[in-house]
Amino acid sequence: MSDRRTISVTINGETFEREVETRLTLADFIRHECLLTGTHVGCEHGVCGACTILLNGRTARSCLMLAVQANGQKITTIEGIAPNDEELHPLQQAFQDNHGLQCGFCTPGMLTTLLEFLQDNPDPTEREVREAISGNLCRCTGYQGIVAAALDAAKRLQAGA
Amino acid sequence: MKPAPFAYAKASTLEDALSLLAEHGDDARILAGGQSLMATLNMRLSAPQVLVDINRIDGLAGINDTGDALRIGAMTRHSDVETSDLIAQHAPLIAAAVDHIAHPAIRNRGTFGGSIAFADPAAELPACAMALDATMHIAGLNGERDVPAADFFEGLYETAIQPGEILTGVSIPKIADGWKSGFMELARRRGDYAIIGIAAQAKFDGSTFGDARLVYFNAGDRPVSTPQTAALLNGQGWSDDMAEKLAASLKRELDPPDDLNADGPMRKHLAGVLAKRVLGPMAGA
């Protein structure tokens, strides 16, 4: 016997109405119901940070929320960060230019985490960047390129790039 | 993994939530911020029949000035505590502790009351609540009752909250003139559970300690107060000799567990290191 609800969630400006099981996590709703597979699911217990999304503008682990809890809320995923299909967001561009990713699995969570962080701390130190991404695991880069990308993005965003 | 099936109930009032708990008993779990519960559901370490979501209950979130104290609603998110002027002004120990709780994305969802009610011995806020003599407000179908922090933490993940009850808020006495607080934790990586941490508060006459309170976290099955060690400080100032006395006393008074991060003797040693790093600066040394 499964408990189901109809929910309506706005993701990247588009409204998705679906009937879902109440036990469905928000991460699986985004991936399997809305087919937005940029949000990655790693550890499923809040440790790896790969599933981090923006819920009403603030970061949240989408594996630690139920889809039903997002009913009526606004979500931004990695697919909603770039201004259009042609251009990358300055943070995305900085990742590309600074070798901020290799396999790309952690990248969506890194970007959503850093978007919030750079909004709150537009001119961070390297140490602050390292602390900001301490909840996001990357097994490829050794974090060096990610930190460089974040610092570069801060400069670009401040310059209004 | 994915959670086992459950029935989901969104409570709209506290009475509603209490009735649901009364109806379902041990089969129900309260869903607050979900930052611990959801992980255990996903791993199927917990499989309740009913989840009672208290996120949409009006009045359970927010920080209110009640005169001599601040009342922090149970559903107040850590990130709202972190940015609160009231907390910064009147509860500097909480202000110092809160940004050590996990990571920003977790603090955006996790709640003050959730951390207190979950009573993880490695968590920051239970230790702060003990050091500050906080009062826990617990509601049941028969009304609200208050439990002092010293009587609240009963063991590993065990508290004075009885079946059918909900923690609705915590009152933190405002810091008074002449009092200072100190907080520090040792973790291998920012946001990890502390290997061991300290929450301290004392009254100062110049640089002389009085009424000192030291509470360690991840040093036992609950927050661990060390009154014998704290008593050594009272009426004294800071000195290297004092640091050594405290470290020796902590080795007698604490009995911390072994785990993958550190064994008991290492934790005892680190307790002394933390005392020195926190209490010296509090005394202006």
CSV table of C-alpha atoms in Angstrom, one decimal:
chain,number,residue,atom,x,y,z
A,1,MET,CA,0.0,0.0,0.0
A,2,SER,CA,1.6,3.2,-1.0
A,3,ASP,CA,0.7,6.7,0.2
A,4,ARG,CA,0.5,9.1,-2.8
A,5,ARG,CA,0.0,12.9,-3.2
A,6,THR,CA,-0.3,15.2,-6.2
A,7,ILE,CA,2.2,17.9,-5.9
A,8,SER,CA,3.2,21.0,-7.9
A,9,VAL,CA,6.8,22.2,-7.9
A,10,THR,CA,8.4,25.0,-9.9
A,11,ILE,CA,11.8,24.0,-11.1
A,12,ASN,CA,13.9,26.5,-13.1
A,13,GLY,CA,10.7,28.5,-13.8
A,14,GLU,CA,8.7,25.5,-15.1
A,15,THR,CA,5.9,24.0,-13.1
A,16,PHE,CA,5.8,20.2,-12.7
A,17,GLU,CA,2.6,18.6,-11.5
A,18,ARG,CA,3.0,14.9,-10.6
A,19,GLU,CA,1.4,12.3,-8.4
A,20,VAL,CA,4.1,10.8,-6.3
A,21,GLU,CA,4.7,8.4,-3.5
A,22,THR,CA,5.2,10.3,-0.2
A,23,ARG,CA,8.4,8.4,0.4
A,24,LEU,CA,10.0,9.8,-2.8
A,25,THR,CA,12.9,12.0,-2.1
A,26,LEU,CA,13.1,15.4,-3.8
A,27,ALA,CA,16.3,14.3,-5.5
A,28,ASP,CA,14.6,11.3,-7.1
A,29,PHE,CA,11.5,13.5,-8.0
A,30,ILE,CA,13.8,16.0,-9.8
A,31,ARG,CA,15.6,13.2,-11.7
A,32,HIS,CA,13.0,10.6,-12.4
A,33,GLU,CA,9.7,12.6,-12.5
A,34,CYS,CA,11.0,15.8,-14.0
A,35,LEU,CA,13.8,14.2,-16.0
A,36,LEU,CA,16.3,16.8,-14.9
A,37,THR,CA,19.2,14.5,-14.4
A,38,GLY,CA,21.8,17.2,-13.8
A,39,THR,CA,21.2,16.9,-10.1
A,40,HIS,CA,23.2,13.9,-9.0
A,41,VAL,CA,22.5,11.4,-6.3
A,42,GLY,CA,25.6,10.1,-4.5
A,43,CYS,CA,25.5,9.0,-0.9
A,44,GLU,CA,21.8,9.6,-0.2
A,45,HIS,CA,22.5,10.6,3.4
A,46,GLY,CA,23.5,14.2,3.1
A,47,VAL,CA,27.3,13.7,3.2
A,48,CYS,CA,28.5,14.0,-0.4
A,49,GLY,CA,26.7,17.2,-1.5
A,50,ALA,CA,26.1,16.1,-5.1
A,51,CYS,CA,22.4,16.5,-4.9
A,52,THR,CA,22.5,20.1,-3.6
A,53,ILE,CA,19.8,22.3,-5.1
A,54,LEU,CA,18.5,25.8,-4.4
A,55,LEU,CA,15.2,25.8,-2.5
A,56,ASN,CA,13.6,29.2,-2.6
A,57,GLY,CA,17.1,30.6,-3.2
A,58,ARG,CA,18.9,28.7,-0.4
A,59,THR,CA,20.9,25.5,-0.7
A,60,ALA,CA,19.4,22.2,0.4
A,61,ARG,CA,20.3,18.6,0.1
A,62,SER,CA,17.6,17.2,-2.2
A,63,CYS,CA,18.2,13.7,-0.9
A,64,LEU,CA,17.3,14.9,2.7
A,65,MET,CA,13.9,16.2,1.7
A,66,LEU,CA,10.7,14.5,0.5
A,67,ALA,CA,9.2,15.6,-2.8
A,68,VAL,CA,5.9,16.3,-1.0
A,69,GLN,CA,7.7,18.9,1.1
A,70,ALA,CA,8.6,20.8,-2.0
A,71,ASN,CA,4.9,21.2,-3.0
A,72,GLY,CA,4.4,24.8,-3.9
A,73,GLN,CA,8.1,25.7,-3.6
A,74,LYS,CA,10.5,27.2,-6.1
A,75,ILE,CA,13.7,25.2,-7.0
A,76,THR,CA,16.7,25.9,-9.0
A,77,THR,CA,18.8,23.1,-10.3
A,78,ILE,CA,22.0,23.1,-12.3
A,79,GLU,CA,20.0,23.2,-15.5
A,80,GLY,CA,18.6,26.6,-14.4
A,81,ILE,CA,21.9,28.4,-13.7
A,82,ALA,CA,23.0,29.5,-17.1
A,83,PRO,CA,21.3,32.7,-18.5
A,84,ASN,CA,20.4,31.0,-21.8
A,85,ASP,CA,21.3,28.1,-24.0
A,86,GLU,CA,24.3,29.8,-25.6
A,87,GLU,CA,26.1,31.2,-22.6
A,88,LEU,CA,27.4,29.8,-19.3
A,89,HIS,CA,27.0,31.4,-15.9
A,90,PRO,CA,30.2,33.2,-14.9
A,91,LEU,CA,30.7,30.5,-12.2
A,92,GLN,CA,30.3,27.7,-14.8
A,93,GLN,CA,32.7,29.5,-17.2
A,94,ALA,CA,35.2,29.8,-14.3
A,95,PHE,CA,35.0,26.1,-13.7
A,96,GLN,CA,35.6,25.3,-17.3
A,97,ASP,CA,38.6,27.8,-17.5
A,98,ASN,CA,40.2,26.6,-14.2
A,99,HIS,CA,39.9,22.8,-14.6
A,100,GLY,CA,37.3,22.9,-11.9
A,101,LEU,CA,35.9,19.5,-12.9
A,102,GLN,CA,37.0,16.2,-14.3
A,103,CYS,CA,34.3,13.5,-14.2
A,104,GLY,CA,31.7,16.1,-13.3
A,105,PHE,CA,29.7,14.1,-10.8
A,106,CYS,CA,30.2,16.5,-7.9
A,107,THR,CA,30.0,19.6,-10.2
A,108,PRO,CA,26.2,20.4,-9.9
A,109,GLY,CA,26.4,20.4,-6.1
A,110,MET,CA,29.6,22.4,-6.2
A,111,LEU,CA,28.0,25.0,-8.4
A,112,THR,CA,24.8,25.4,-6.4
A,113,THR,CA,26.8,25.5,-3.1
A,114,LEU,CA,29.1,28.1,-4.5
A,115,LEU,CA,26.3,30.2,-6.0
A,116,GLU,CA,24.8,30.7,-2.5
A,117,PHE,CA,28.3,31.2,-1.0
A,118,LEU,CA,29.4,33.8,-3.5
A,119,GLN,CA,26.1,35.7,-3.0
A,120,ASP,CA,26.7,35.8,0.8
A,121,ASN,CA,30.5,36.3,0.4
A,122,PRO,CA,31.3,38.2,-2.8
A,123,ASP,CA,35.0,38.6,-2.0
A,124,PRO,CA,36.1,35.4,-0.2
A,125,THR,CA,39.6,34.2,0.8
A,126,GLU,CA,40.9,30.8,-0.3
A,127,ARG,CA,40.3,29.4,3.2
A,128,GLU,CA,36.7,30.6,3.2
A,129,VAL,CA,36.2,28.9,-0.2
A,130,ARG,CA,37.6,25.6,1.1
A,131,GLU,CA,35.3,25.8,4.1
A,132,ALA,CA,32.3,26.6,1.9
A,133,ILE,CA,32.9,23.4,-0.2
A,134,SER,CA,33.9,21.2,2.8
A,135,GLY,CA,30.4,19.5,2.5
A,136,ASN,CA,30.9,18.6,-1.2
A,137,LEU,CA,33.1,15.6,-2.0
A,138,CYS,CA,35.2,15.6,-5.2
A,139,ARG,CA,37.3,12.5,-5.9
A,140,CYS,CA,39.0,13.8,-9.1
A,141,THR,CA,40.4,17.2,-8.8
A,142,GLY,CA,42.0,17.3,-5.3
A,143,TYR,CA,39.8,20.5,-5.0
A,144,GLN,CA,42.7,22.7,-6.3
A,145,GLY,CA,40.9,23.6,-9.6
A,146,ILE,CA,37.6,24.0,-7.8
A,147,VAL,CA,39.0,26.5,-5.4
A,148,ALA,CA,40.8,28.4,-8.2
A,149,ALA,CA,37.5,28.4,-10.2
A,150,ALA,CA,35.5,29.8,-7.2
A,151,LEU,CA,38.0,32.6,-6.6
A,152,ASP,CA,38.1,33.4,-10.3
A,153,ALA,CA,34.3,33.4,-10.4
A,154,ALA,CA,34.2,35.8,-7.4
A,155,LYS,CA,36.4,38.3,-9.4
A,156,ARG,CA,34.3,37.9,-12.5
A,157,LEU,CA,31.0,38.3,-10.7
A,158,GLN,CA,32.3,41.4,-8.9
A,159,ALA,CA,33.5,42.9,-12.2
A,160,GLY,CA,30.0,42.3,-13.5
A,161,ALA,CA,31.1,39.6,-16.0
B,1,MET,CA,18.8,3.1,-0.8
B,2,LYS,CA,15.3,4.4,-0.7
B,3,PRO,CA,13.0,4.8,2.3
B,4,ALA,CA,10.5,2.1,3.1
B,5,PRO,CA,6.9,3.1,2.5
B,6,PHE,CA,5.2,5.2,5.1
B,7,ALA,CA,2.1,7.4,5.5
B,8,TYR,CA,2.8,11.1,5.4
B,9,ALA,CA,0.8,13.5,7.5
B,10,LYS,CA,1.4,17.3,7.4
B,11,ALA,CA,0.3,18.7,10.7
B,12,SER,CA,-1.1,22.2,10.5
B,13,THR,CA,-1.3,22.9,14.2
B,14,LEU,CA,0.6,21.7,17.3
B,15,GLU,CA,-2.7,20.0,18.5
B,16,ASP,CA,-3.0,18.3,15.2
B,17,ALA,CA,0.6,16.9,15.5
B,18,LEU,CA,0.0,15.8,19.1
B,19,SER,CA,-3.2,14.0,18.1
B,20,LEU,CA,-1.4,12.2,15.3
B,21,LEU,CA,1.3,11.1,17.7
B,22,ALA,CA,-1.3,9.9,20.2
B,23,GLU,CA,-3.0,8.0,17.5
B,24,HIS,CA,0.0,6.2,16.1
B,25,GLY,CA,2.3,5.9,19.1
B,26,ASP,CA,5.6,4.3,18.5
B,27,ASP,CA,4.8,3.8,14.8
B,28,ALA,CA,5.1,7.6,14.2
B,29,ARG,CA,8.1,9.8,13.8
B,30,ILE,CA,8.3,13.6,13.8
B,31,LEU,CA,9.8,15.1,10.7
B,32,ALA,CA,11.4,18.5,11.5
B,33,GLY,CA,14.4,19.6,9.4
B,34,GLY,CA,14.9,16.0,8.4
B,35,GLN,CA,18.7,16.3,8.3
B,36,SER,CA,19.2,13.3,10.5
B,37,LEU,CA,15.9,11.5,10.1
B,38,MET,CA,15.8,11.5,6.3
B,39,ALA,CA,19.3,10.0,6.2
B,40,THR,CA,18.2,7.1,8.5
B,41,LEU,CA,15.0,6.6,6.4
B,42,ASN,CA,17.1,6.5,3.2
B,43,MET,CA,19.4,3.9,4.8
B,44,ARG,CA,16.4,2.0,6.2
B,45,LEU,CA,17.9,2.3,9.7
B,46,SER,CA,14.5,3.6,10.6
B,47,ALA,CA,11.1,2.6,9.1
B,48,PRO,CA,8.2,4.4,10.8
B,49,GLN,CA,4.7,3.7,9.6
B,50,VAL,CA,3.7,7.4,9.8
B,51,LEU,CA,5.7,10.6,9.4
B,52,VAL,CA,4.3,13.7,11.1
B,53,ASP,CA,5.7,16.7,9.3
B,54,ILE,CA,5.7,19.7,11.6
B,55,ASN,CA,7.4,22.1,9.1
B,56,ARG,CA,4.2,24.0,8.4
B,57,ILE,CA,3.0,24.6,11.9
B,58,ASP,CA,2.7,28.3,12.6
B,59,GLY,CA,4.5,29.6,15.7
B,60,LEU,CA,7.1,26.8,16.1
B,61,ALA,CA,9.8,28.8,14.3
B,62,GLY,CA,11.4,32.1,15.4
B,63,ILE,CA,13.5,33.7,18.1
B,64,ASN,CA,11.7,35.8,20.7
B,65,ASP,CA,13.0,38.1,23.4
B,66,THR,CA,11.1,37.1,26.6
B,67,GLY,CA,12.9,39.6,28.9
B,68,ASP,CA,15.6,37.7,30.7
B,69,ALA,CA,15.8,35.0,28.1
B,70,LEU,CA,15.5,34.2,24.4
B,71,ARG,CA,13.0,31.6,23.4
B,72,ILE,CA,14.1,29.8,20.3
B,73,GLY,CA,11.3,27.9,18.6
B,74,ALA,CA,12.0,24.3,17.9
B,75,MET,CA,11.6,24.7,14.1
B,76,THR,CA,14.0,27.6,13.9
B,77,ARG,CA,16.6,26.7,11.2
B,78,HIS,CA,20.2,26.8,12.2
B,79,SER,CA,20.8,29.4,9.4
B,80,ASP,CA,18.3,31.7,11.0
B,81,VAL,CA,20.0,31.3,14.4
B,82,GLU,CA,23.3,32.0,12.6
B,83,THR,CA,22.1,35.4,11.3
B,84,SER,CA,20.0,36.5,14.3
B,85,ASP,CA,21.0,39.8,15.9
B,86,LEU,CA,19.2,38.7,19.1
B,87,ILE,CA,21.4,35.6,19.3
B,88,ALA,CA,24.6,37.5,18.5
B,89,GLN,CA,23.8,40.0,21.2
B,90,HIS,CA,22.4,37.8,24.0
B,91,ALA,CA,23.7,34.3,23.4
B,92,PRO,CA,27.3,34.6,22.1
B,93,LEU,CA,28.0,30.9,22.9
B,94,ILE,CA,25.2,29.8,20.5
B,95,ALA,CA,26.4,32.3,18.0
B,96,ALA,CA,29.9,30.8,18.2
B,97,ALA,CA,28.7,27.2,18.0
B,98,VAL,CA,26.1,27.4,15.2
B,99,ASP,CA,28.4,27.7,12.3
B,100,HIS,CA,30.3,24.6,13.3
B,101,ILE,CA,27.1,22.6,12.7
B,102,ALA,CA,27.6,20.6,9.5
B,103,HIS,CA,27.5,22.7,6.3
B,104,PRO,CA,25.4,25.6,5.0
B,105,ALA,CA,23.0,23.4,3.0
B,106,ILE,CA,22.4,21.4,6.1
B,107,ARG,CA,22.0,24.5,8.3
B,108,ASN,CA,19.4,25.9,5.9
B,109,ARG,CA,17.1,22.9,6.7
B,110,GLY,CA,18.2,21.5,10.1
B,111,THR,CA,16.5,22.9,13.2
B,112,PHE,CA,17.5,24.0,16.6
B,113,GLY,CA,14.8,21.9,18.2
B,114,GLY,CA,15.8,18.9,16.1
B,115,SER,CA,19.4,19.0,17.3
B,116,ILE,CA,18.3,19.2,20.9
B,117,ALA,CA,15.6,16.5,20.6
B,118,PHE,CA,17.8,14.1,18.6
B,119,ALA,CA,20.5,14.5,21.4
B,120,ASP,CA,23.4,13.3,19.4
B,121,PRO,CA,26.3,13.3,22.0
B,122,ALA,CA,28.6,14.7,19.3
B,123,ALA,CA,26.3,17.7,18.5
B,124,GLU,CA,27.1,21.2,19.5
B,125,LEU,CA,23.8,22.6,20.7
B,126,PRO,CA,23.0,20.1,23.4
B,127,ALA,CA,26.4,21.0,25.1
B,128,CYS,CA,25.6,24.7,24.7
B,129,ALA,CA,22.2,24.2,26.2
B,130,MET,CA,23.8,22.5,29.2
B,131,ALA,CA,26.5,25.2,29.7
B,132,LEU,CA,23.8,27.9,29.5
B,133,ASP,CA,21.3,26.3,31.8
B,134,ALA,CA,18.7,26.3,29.1
B,135,THR,CA,15.1,25.3,29.6
B,136,MET,CA,13.4,22.9,27.2
B,137,HIS,CA,9.7,23.5,26.6
B,138,ILE,CA,7.8,20.2,25.9
B,139,ALA,CA,4.2,20.0,24.8
B,140,GLY,CA,1.9,17.1,25.2
B,141,LEU,CA,-1.9,16.7,24.9
B,142,ASN,CA,-2.2,17.7,28.6
B,143,GLY,CA,-0.3,20.9,28.2
B,144,GLU,CA,3.3,22.2,28.2
B,145,ARG,CA,6.0,21.4,30.7
B,146,ASP,CA,9.5,22.7,31.2
B,147,VAL,CA,12.6,20.6,31.8
B,148,PRO,CA,16.0,22.1,32.7
B,149,ALA,CA,18.9,21.1,30.4
B,150,ALA,CA,20.6,19.4,33.3
B,151,ASP,CA,17.7,16.9,33.5
B,152,PHE,CA,16.9,16.7,29.8
B,153,PHE,CA,19.7,14.6,28.3
B,154,GLU,CA,19.3,11.0,29.7
B,155,GLY,CA,21.6,9.0,27.5
B,156,LEU,CA,22.6,8.1,24.0
B,157,TYR,CA,19.9,9.8,21.8
B,158,GLU,CA,17.7,9.7,24.9
B,159,THR,CA,15.9,12.7,26.4
B,160,ALA,CA,13.2,13.6,28.8
B,161,ILE,CA,10.7,13.9,25.9
B,162,GLN,CA,8.1,11.2,26.5
B,163,PRO,CA,6.2,9.3,23.8
B,164,GLY,CA,3.5,11.5,22.4
B,165,GLU,CA,5.3,14.7,23.3
B,166,ILE,CA,6.9,17.4,21.1
B,167,LEU,CA,9.8,19.8,21.9
B,168,THR,CA,8.3,23.2,21.0
B,169,GLY,CA,11.2,25.5,22.0
B,170,VAL,CA,14.2,26.2,24.1
B,171,SER,CA,14.7,29.2,26.4
B,172,ILE,CA,18.3,30.4,26.7
B,173,PRO,CA,19.0,32.9,29.5
B,174,LYS,CA,20.6,36.1,28.2
B,175,ILE,CA,24.2,36.5,29.0
B,176,ALA,CA,24.6,38.9,31.9
B,177,ASP,CA,27.2,41.6,32.5
B,178,GLY,CA,30.6,40.3,33.4
B,179,TRP,CA,29.9,36.8,31.9
B,180,LYS,CA,31.9,35.5,29.0
B,181,SER,CA,31.5,32.3,26.9
B,182,GLY,CA,33.9,30.3,24.8
B,183,PHE,CA,33.4,27.6,22.2
B,184,MET,CA,35.8,25.4,20.2
B,185,GLU,CA,35.8,22.0,18.6
B,186,LEU,CA,38.4,19.8,17.0
B,187,ALA,CA,37.5,18.2,13.7
B,188,ARG,CA,39.6,16.9,10.8
B,189,ARG,CA,37.5,18.8,8.3
B,190,ARG,CA,35.2,21.8,8.7
B,191,GLY,CA,31.6,20.6,9.2
B,192,ASP,CA,32.5,17.0,10.3
B,193,TYR,CA,31.4,15.8,13.7
B,194,ALA,CA,33.9,17.0,16.3
B,195,ILE,CA,36.4,14.6,17.6
B,196,ILE,CA,35.7,16.5,20.8
B,197,GLY,CA,34.5,20.0,21.6
B,198,ILE,CA,33.9,22.4,24.5
B,199,ALA,CA,31.2,24.9,25.5
B,200,ALA,CA,32.3,27.1,28.4
B,201,GLN,CA,30.8,30.0,30.3
B,202,ALA,CA,32.1,31.9,33.3
B,203,LYS,CA,31.6,35.1,35.3
B,204,PHE,CA,34.6,37.3,35.6
B,205,ASP,CA,35.8,39.7,38.2
B,206,GLY,CA,38.5,41.4,36.3
B,207,SER,CA,40.4,38.3,35.0
B,208,THR,CA,39.3,36.1,37.9
B,209,PHE,CA,36.9,33.2,37.1
B,210,GLY,CA,33.7,32.6,38.9
B,211,ASP,CA,30.8,30.2,38.4
B,212,ALA,CA,32.7,28.5,35.6
B,213,ARG,CA,30.9,25.8,33.6
B,214,LEU,CA,32.6,23.5,31.2
B,215,VAL,CA,30.6,21.1,29.0
B,216,TYR,CA,32.2,18.7,26.5
B,217,PHE,CA,30.6,17.1,23.5
B,218,ASN,CA,31.5,13.8,21.9
B,219,ALA,CA,33.0,12.9,25.2
B,220,GLY,CA,30.4,10.4,26.4
B,221,ASP,CA,26.8,9.2,25.7
B,222,ARG,CA,25.4,12.7,26.2
B,223,PRO,CA,26.9,16.2,26.8
B,224,VAL,CA,29.4,15.9,29.7
B,225,SER,CA,29.6,18.6,32.3
B,226,THR,CA,32.9,18.7,34.3
B,227,PRO,CA,32.0,20.5,37.6
B,228,GLN,CA,35.1,19.3,39.5
B,229,THR,CA,37.4,20.7,36.9
B,230,ALA,CA,35.4,23.9,36.5
B,231,ALA,CA,35.6,24.4,40.3
B,232,LEU,CA,39.4,24.6,40.1
B,233,LEU,CA,38.9,27.9,38.1
B,234,ASN,CA,36.7,29.7,40.5
B,235,GLY,CA,38.4,32.5,42.3
B,236,GLN,CA,41.5,32.0,40.2
B,237,GLY,CA,43.0,33.8,37.2
B,238,TRP,CA,44.6,32.1,34.2
B,239,SER,CA,48.2,30.7,34.3
B,240,ASP,CA,50.2,27.9,32.7
B,241,ASP,CA,50.0,26.1,36.0
B,242,MET,CA,46.2,26.3,35.9
B,243,ALA,CA,46.2,24.9,32.4
B,244,GLU,CA,48.2,21.9,33.7
B,245,LYS,CA,45.9,21.4,36.7
B,246,LEU,CA,42.8,21.5,34.5
B,247,ALA,CA,44.3,19.0,32.0
B,248,ALA,CA,45.1,16.6,34.9
B,249,SER,CA,41.7,17.0,36.4
B,250,LEU,CA,40.0,16.4,33.0
B,251,LYS,CA,41.8,13.1,32.7
B,252,ARG,CA,40.3,12.0,36.0
B,253,GLU,CA,36.8,13.5,35.4
B,254,LEU,CA,36.2,12.4,31.8
B,255,ASP,CA,35.7,8.9,30.5
B,256,PRO,CA,35.3,9.4,26.7
B,257,PRO,CA,34.7,6.6,24.3
B,258,ASP,CA,37.0,5.1,21.6
B,259,ASP,CA,36.0,5.3,18.0
B,260,LEU,CA,37.5,5.5,14.6
B,261,ASN,CA,38.5,9.1,14.9
B,262,ALA,CA,40.2,8.9,18.3
B,263,ASP,CA,40.6,6.7,21.3
B,264,GLY,CA,39.6,7.7,24.9
B,265,PRO,CA,43.1,8.7,26.0
B,266,MET,CA,43.5,11.0,23.0
B,267,ARG,CA,40.1,12.6,23.7
B,268,LYS,CA,41.2,13.2,27.3
B,269,HIS,CA,44.3,14.8,26.1
B,270,LEU,CA,42.4,17.0,23.6
B,271,ALA,CA,39.9,18.0,26.3
B,272,GLY,CA,42.9,19.6,28.1
B,273,VAL,CA,44.1,21.3,24.9
B,274,LEU,CA,40.6,22.7,24.3
B,275,ALA,CA,40.4,24.0,27.9
B,276,LYS,CA,43.7,25.8,27.5
B,277,ARG,CA,42.8,27.3,24.1
B,278,VAL,CA,39.3,28.5,25.2
B,279,LEU,CA,39.7,29.5,28.8
B,280,GLY,CA,43.0,31.4,28.5
B,281,PRO,CA,41.5,33.9,26.0
B,282,MET,CA,38.3,34.2,28.0
B,283,ALA,CA,40.4,35.4,30.9
B,284,GLY,CA,42.2,37.8,28.6
B,285,ALA,CA,45.4,35.8,28.7
